[in-house]
CSV table of C-alpha atoms and ligand atoms in Angstrom, one decimal:
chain,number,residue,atom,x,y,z
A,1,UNK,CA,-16.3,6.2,15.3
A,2,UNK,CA,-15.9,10.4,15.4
A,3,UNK,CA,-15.0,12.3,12.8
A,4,UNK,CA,-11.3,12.9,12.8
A,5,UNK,CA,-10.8,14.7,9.8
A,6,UNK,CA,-9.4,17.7,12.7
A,7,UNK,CA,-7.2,15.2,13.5
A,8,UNK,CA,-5.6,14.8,9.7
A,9,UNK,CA,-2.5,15.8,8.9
A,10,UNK,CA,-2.0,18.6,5.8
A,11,UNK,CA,-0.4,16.7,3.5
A,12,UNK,CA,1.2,18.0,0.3
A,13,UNK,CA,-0.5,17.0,-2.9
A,14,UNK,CA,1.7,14.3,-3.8
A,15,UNK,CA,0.6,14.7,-8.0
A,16,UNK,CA,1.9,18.1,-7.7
A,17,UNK,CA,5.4,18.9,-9.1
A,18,UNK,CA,7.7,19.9,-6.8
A,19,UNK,CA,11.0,21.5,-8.1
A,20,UNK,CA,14.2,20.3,-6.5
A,21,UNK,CA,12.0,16.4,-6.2
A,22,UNK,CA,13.6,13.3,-8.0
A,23,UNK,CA,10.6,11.6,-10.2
A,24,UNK,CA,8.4,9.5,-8.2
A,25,UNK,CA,9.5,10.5,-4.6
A,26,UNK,CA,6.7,11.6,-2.6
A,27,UNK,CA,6.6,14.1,0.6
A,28,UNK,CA,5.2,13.0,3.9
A,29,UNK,CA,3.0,15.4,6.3
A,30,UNK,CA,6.9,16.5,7.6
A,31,UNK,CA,7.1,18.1,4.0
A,32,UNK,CA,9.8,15.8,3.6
A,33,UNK,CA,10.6,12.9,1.4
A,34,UNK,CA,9.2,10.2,2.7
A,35,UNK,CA,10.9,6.9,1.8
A,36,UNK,CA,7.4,4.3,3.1
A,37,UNK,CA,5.2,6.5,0.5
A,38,UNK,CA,7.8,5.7,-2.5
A,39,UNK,CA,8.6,3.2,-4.7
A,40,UNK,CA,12.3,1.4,-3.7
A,41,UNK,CA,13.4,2.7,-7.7
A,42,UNK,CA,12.2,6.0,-7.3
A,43,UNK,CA,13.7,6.6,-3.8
A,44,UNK,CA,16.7,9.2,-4.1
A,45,UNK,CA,19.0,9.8,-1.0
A,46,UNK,CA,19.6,13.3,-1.0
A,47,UNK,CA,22.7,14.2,-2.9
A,48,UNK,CA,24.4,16.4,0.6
A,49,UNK,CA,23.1,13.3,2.7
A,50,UNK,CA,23.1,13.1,5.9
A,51,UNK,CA,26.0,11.7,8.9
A,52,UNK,CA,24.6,8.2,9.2
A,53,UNK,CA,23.5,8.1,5.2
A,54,UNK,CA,27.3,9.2,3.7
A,55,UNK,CA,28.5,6.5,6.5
A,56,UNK,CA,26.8,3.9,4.5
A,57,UNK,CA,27.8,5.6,1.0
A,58,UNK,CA,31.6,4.8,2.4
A,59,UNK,CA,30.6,1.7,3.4
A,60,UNK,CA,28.7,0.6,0.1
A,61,UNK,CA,31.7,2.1,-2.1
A,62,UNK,CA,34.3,0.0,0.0
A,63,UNK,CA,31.9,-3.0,-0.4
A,64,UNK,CA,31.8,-2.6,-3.7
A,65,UNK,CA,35.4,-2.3,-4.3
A,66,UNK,CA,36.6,-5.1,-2.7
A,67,UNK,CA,33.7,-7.7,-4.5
A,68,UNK,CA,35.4,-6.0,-7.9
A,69,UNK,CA,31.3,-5.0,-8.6
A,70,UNK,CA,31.8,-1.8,-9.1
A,71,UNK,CA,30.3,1.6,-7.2
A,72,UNK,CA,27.2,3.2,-8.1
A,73,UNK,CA,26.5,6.7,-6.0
A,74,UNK,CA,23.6,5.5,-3.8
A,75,UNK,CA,21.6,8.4,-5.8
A,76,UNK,CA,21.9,6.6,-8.9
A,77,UNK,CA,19.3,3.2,-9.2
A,78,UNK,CA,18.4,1.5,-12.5
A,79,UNK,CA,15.0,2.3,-13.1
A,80,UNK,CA,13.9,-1.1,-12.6
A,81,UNK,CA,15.6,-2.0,-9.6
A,82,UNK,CA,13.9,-4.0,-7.0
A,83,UNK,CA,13.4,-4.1,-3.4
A,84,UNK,CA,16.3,-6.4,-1.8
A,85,UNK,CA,14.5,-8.8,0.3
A,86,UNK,CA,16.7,-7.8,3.9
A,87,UNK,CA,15.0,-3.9,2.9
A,88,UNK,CA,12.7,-2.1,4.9
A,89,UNK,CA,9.5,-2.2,2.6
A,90,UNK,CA,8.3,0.6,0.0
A,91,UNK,CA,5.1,1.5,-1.1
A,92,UNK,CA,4.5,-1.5,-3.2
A,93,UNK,CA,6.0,-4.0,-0.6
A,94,UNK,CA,3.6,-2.7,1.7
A,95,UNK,CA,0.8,-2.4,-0.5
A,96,UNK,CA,1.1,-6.0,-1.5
A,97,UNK,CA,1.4,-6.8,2.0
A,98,UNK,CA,-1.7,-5.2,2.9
A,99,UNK,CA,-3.9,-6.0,0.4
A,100,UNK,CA,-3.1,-9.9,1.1
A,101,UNK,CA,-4.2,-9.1,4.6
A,102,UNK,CA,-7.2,-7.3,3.7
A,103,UNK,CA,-8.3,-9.6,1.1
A,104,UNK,CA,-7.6,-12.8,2.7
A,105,UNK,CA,-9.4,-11.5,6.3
A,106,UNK,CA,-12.3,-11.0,3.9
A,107,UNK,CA,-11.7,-14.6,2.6
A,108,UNK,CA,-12.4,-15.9,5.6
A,109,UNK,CA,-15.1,-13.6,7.4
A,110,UNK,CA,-18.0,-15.3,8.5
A,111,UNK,CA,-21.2,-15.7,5.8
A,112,UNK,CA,-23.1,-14.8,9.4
A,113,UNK,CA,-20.9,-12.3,11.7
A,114,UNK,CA,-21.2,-11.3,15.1
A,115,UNK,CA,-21.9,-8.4,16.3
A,116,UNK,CA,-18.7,-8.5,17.6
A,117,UNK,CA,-17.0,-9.7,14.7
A,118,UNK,CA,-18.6,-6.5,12.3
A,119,UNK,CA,-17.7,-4.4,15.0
A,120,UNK,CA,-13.9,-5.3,15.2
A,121,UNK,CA,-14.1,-5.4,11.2
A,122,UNK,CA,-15.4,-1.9,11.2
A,123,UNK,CA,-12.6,-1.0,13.2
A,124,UNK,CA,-10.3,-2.7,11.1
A,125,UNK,CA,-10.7,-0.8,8.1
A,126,UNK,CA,-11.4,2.5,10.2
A,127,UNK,CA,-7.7,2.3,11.5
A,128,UNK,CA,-6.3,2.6,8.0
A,129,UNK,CA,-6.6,6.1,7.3
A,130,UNK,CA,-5.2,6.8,10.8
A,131,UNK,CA,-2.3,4.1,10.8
A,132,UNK,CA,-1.4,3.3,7.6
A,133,UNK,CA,2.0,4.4,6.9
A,134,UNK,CA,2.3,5.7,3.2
A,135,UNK,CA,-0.1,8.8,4.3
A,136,UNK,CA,-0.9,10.1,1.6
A,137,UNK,CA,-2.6,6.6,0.4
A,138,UNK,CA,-3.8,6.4,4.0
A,139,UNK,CA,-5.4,9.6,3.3
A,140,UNK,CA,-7.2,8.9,-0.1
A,141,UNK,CA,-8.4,5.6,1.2
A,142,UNK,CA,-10.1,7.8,4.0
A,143,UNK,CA,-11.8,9.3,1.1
A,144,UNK,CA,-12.9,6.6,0.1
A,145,UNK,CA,-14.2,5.3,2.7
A,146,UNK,CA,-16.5,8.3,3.6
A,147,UNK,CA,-17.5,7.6,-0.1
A,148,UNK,CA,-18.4,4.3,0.1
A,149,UNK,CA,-19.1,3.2,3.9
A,150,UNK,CA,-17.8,-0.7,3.8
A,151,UNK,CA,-20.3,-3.3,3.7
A,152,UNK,CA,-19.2,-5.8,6.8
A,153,UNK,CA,-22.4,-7.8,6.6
A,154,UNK,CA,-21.4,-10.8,4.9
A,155,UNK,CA,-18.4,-12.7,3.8
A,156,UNK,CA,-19.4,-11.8,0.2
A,157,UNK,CA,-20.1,-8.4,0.2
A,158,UNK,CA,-16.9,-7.4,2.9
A,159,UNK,CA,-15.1,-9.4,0.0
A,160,UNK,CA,-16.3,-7.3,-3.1
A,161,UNK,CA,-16.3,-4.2,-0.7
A,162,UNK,CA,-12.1,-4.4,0.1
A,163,UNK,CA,-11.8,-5.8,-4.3
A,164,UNK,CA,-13.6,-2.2,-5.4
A,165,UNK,CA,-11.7,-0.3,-3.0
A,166,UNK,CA,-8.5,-2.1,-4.7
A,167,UNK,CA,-9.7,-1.4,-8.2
A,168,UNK,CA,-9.8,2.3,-7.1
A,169,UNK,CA,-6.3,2.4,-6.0
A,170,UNK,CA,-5.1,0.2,-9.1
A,171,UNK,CA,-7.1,2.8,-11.5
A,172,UNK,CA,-5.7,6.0,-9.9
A,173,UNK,CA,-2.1,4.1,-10.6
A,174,UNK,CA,-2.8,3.4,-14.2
A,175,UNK,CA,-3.2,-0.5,-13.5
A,176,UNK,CA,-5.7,-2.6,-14.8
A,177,UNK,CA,-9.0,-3.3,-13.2
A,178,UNK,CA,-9.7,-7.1,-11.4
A,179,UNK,CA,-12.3,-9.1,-11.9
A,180,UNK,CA,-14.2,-8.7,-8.4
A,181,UNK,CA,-16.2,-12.1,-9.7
A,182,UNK,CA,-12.8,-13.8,-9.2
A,183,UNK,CA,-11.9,-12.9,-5.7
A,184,UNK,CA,-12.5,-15.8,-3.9
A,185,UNK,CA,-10.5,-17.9,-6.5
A,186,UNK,CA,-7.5,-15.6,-6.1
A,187,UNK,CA,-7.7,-15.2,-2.0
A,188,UNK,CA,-9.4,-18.8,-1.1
A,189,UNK,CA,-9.8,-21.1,-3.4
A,190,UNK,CA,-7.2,-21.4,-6.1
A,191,UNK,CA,-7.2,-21.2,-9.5
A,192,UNK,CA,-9.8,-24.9,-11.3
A,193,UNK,CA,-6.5,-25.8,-13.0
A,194,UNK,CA,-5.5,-27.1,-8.7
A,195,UNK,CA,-2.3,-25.5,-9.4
A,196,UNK,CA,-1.9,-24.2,-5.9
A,197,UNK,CA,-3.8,-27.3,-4.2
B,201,FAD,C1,-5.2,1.0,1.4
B,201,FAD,C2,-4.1,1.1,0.4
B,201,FAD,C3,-4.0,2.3,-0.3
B,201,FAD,C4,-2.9,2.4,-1.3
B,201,FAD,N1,-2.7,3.6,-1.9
B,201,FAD,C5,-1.7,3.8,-2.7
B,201,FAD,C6,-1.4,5.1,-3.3
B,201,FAD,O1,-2.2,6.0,-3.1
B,201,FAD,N2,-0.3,5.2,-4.1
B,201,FAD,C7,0.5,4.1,-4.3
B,201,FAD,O2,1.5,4.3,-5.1
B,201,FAD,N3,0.3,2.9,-3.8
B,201,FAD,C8,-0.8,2.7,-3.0
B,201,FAD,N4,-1.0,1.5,-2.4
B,201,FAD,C9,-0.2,0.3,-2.9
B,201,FAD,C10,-0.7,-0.3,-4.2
B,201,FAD,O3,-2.1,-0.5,-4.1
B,201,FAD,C11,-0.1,-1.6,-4.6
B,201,FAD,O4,-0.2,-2.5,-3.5
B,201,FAD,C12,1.4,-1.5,-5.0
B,201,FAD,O5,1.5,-0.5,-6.1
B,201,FAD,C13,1.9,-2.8,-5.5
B,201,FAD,O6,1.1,-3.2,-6.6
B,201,FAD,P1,1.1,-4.6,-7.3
B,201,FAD,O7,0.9,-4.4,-8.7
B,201,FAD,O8,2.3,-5.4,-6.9
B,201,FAD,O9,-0.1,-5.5,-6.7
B,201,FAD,P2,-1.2,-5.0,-5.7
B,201,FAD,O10,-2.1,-3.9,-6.2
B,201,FAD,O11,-0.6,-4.8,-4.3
B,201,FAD,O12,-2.1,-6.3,-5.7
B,201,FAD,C14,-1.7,-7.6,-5.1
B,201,FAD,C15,-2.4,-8.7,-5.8
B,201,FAD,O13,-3.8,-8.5,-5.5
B,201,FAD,C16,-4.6,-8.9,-6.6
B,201,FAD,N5,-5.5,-7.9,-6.9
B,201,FAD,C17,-5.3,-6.7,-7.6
B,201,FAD,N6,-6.4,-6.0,-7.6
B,201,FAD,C18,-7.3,-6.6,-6.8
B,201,FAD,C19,-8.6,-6.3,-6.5
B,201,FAD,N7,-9.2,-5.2,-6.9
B,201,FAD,N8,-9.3,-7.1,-5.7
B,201,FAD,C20,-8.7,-8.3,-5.2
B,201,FAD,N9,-7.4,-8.6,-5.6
B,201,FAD,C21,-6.7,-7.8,-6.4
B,201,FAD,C22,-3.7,-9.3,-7.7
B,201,FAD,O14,-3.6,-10.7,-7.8
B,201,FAD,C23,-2.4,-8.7,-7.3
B,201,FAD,O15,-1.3,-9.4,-7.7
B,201,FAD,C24,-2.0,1.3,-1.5
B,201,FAD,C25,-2.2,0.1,-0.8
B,201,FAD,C26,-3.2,0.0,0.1
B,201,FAD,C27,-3.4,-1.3,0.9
């Protein structure tokens, strides 16, 4: 695989404050908000909107009316509000999404791969920094990945590799770290207990 770091977008530091930016939004490569790179809560429609986005602010207030619910402006969402499950994903859908893939395709890799099988694996993970949606996560993983070229030798190792990477991302979000000595029992095997047998 080249080195396609000409090929990278600049992206806008996504830690850094930007002025007229609602808490938690993030900007794409376009320098605009980008809705796959933030959390469904966080997401603010801008308040001048656009044709096709005050069409659906009518809409929603009509809705609203008529089921007696009430009308929030679609700029105003509890702060713990949570994807509907008919939405186009966020971040976090799509993280969750993901990491099931990537996790569970670890799961099940071979103890002995092919050629052919580290190969497509390699390829796998290298696609992320160039196709993964949310960019600016697509970006850091590429970081990492330079950082810490993934181990697709074995079942085991690909399995700890993808549960590090994780850990990274789950750090750098302020979440707590998971016990990589419990990946197979979360993405395999199932809890002892045979709660999910
Ligand atoms: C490559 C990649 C990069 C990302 N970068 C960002 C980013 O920069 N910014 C951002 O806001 N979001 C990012 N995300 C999304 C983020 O990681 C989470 O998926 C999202 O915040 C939802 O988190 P969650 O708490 O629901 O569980 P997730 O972190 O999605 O985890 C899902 C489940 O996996 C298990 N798990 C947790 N940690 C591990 C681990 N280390 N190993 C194995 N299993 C584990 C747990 O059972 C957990 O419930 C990224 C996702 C991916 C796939």
């Amino acid at each position: 695989m080249g080195d396609q770091s000409s090929e990278r977008p600049v992206l806008p530091d996504p830690t850094t404050p930007k002025p007229s930016l609602p808490p938690g939004m993030v900007l794409g490569p376009d320098g605009k908000p980008c809705k796959i790179c933030t959390a469904f809560r966080n997401w603010r429609p801008t308040a001048s909107g656009t044709a096709s986005s005050s069409k659906k602010s009518t809409a929603a207030m009509m809705a609203a009316f008529a089921s007696g619910t009430g009308f929030q402006p679609p700029n105003s969402k509890p702060e713990n509000a949570t994807l509907p499950p008919h939405c186009p994903p966020d971040v976090e859908a799509l993280g969750r999404a993901t990491w099931s893939f990537l996790h569970a395709a670890a799961a099940y890799y071979p103890a002995r791969p092919t050629p052919h099988q580290r190969a497509n694996m390699l390829n796998l993970i290298h696609a992320m920094p160039v196709l993964y949606p949310c960019t600016h996560c697509a970006a850091d993983f590429g970081d990492k990945i330079k950082e810490h070229p993934p181990d697709v030798s074995n079942r085991e190792r690909l399995s700890r590799w993808f549960c590090e990477r994780h850990n990274e991302v789950n750090g750098k979000l302020g979440k707590e770290m998971f016990d990589c000595a419990k990946v197979d029992e979360r993405w395999k095997d199932g809890p002892p207990d045979g709660s999910c047998d």
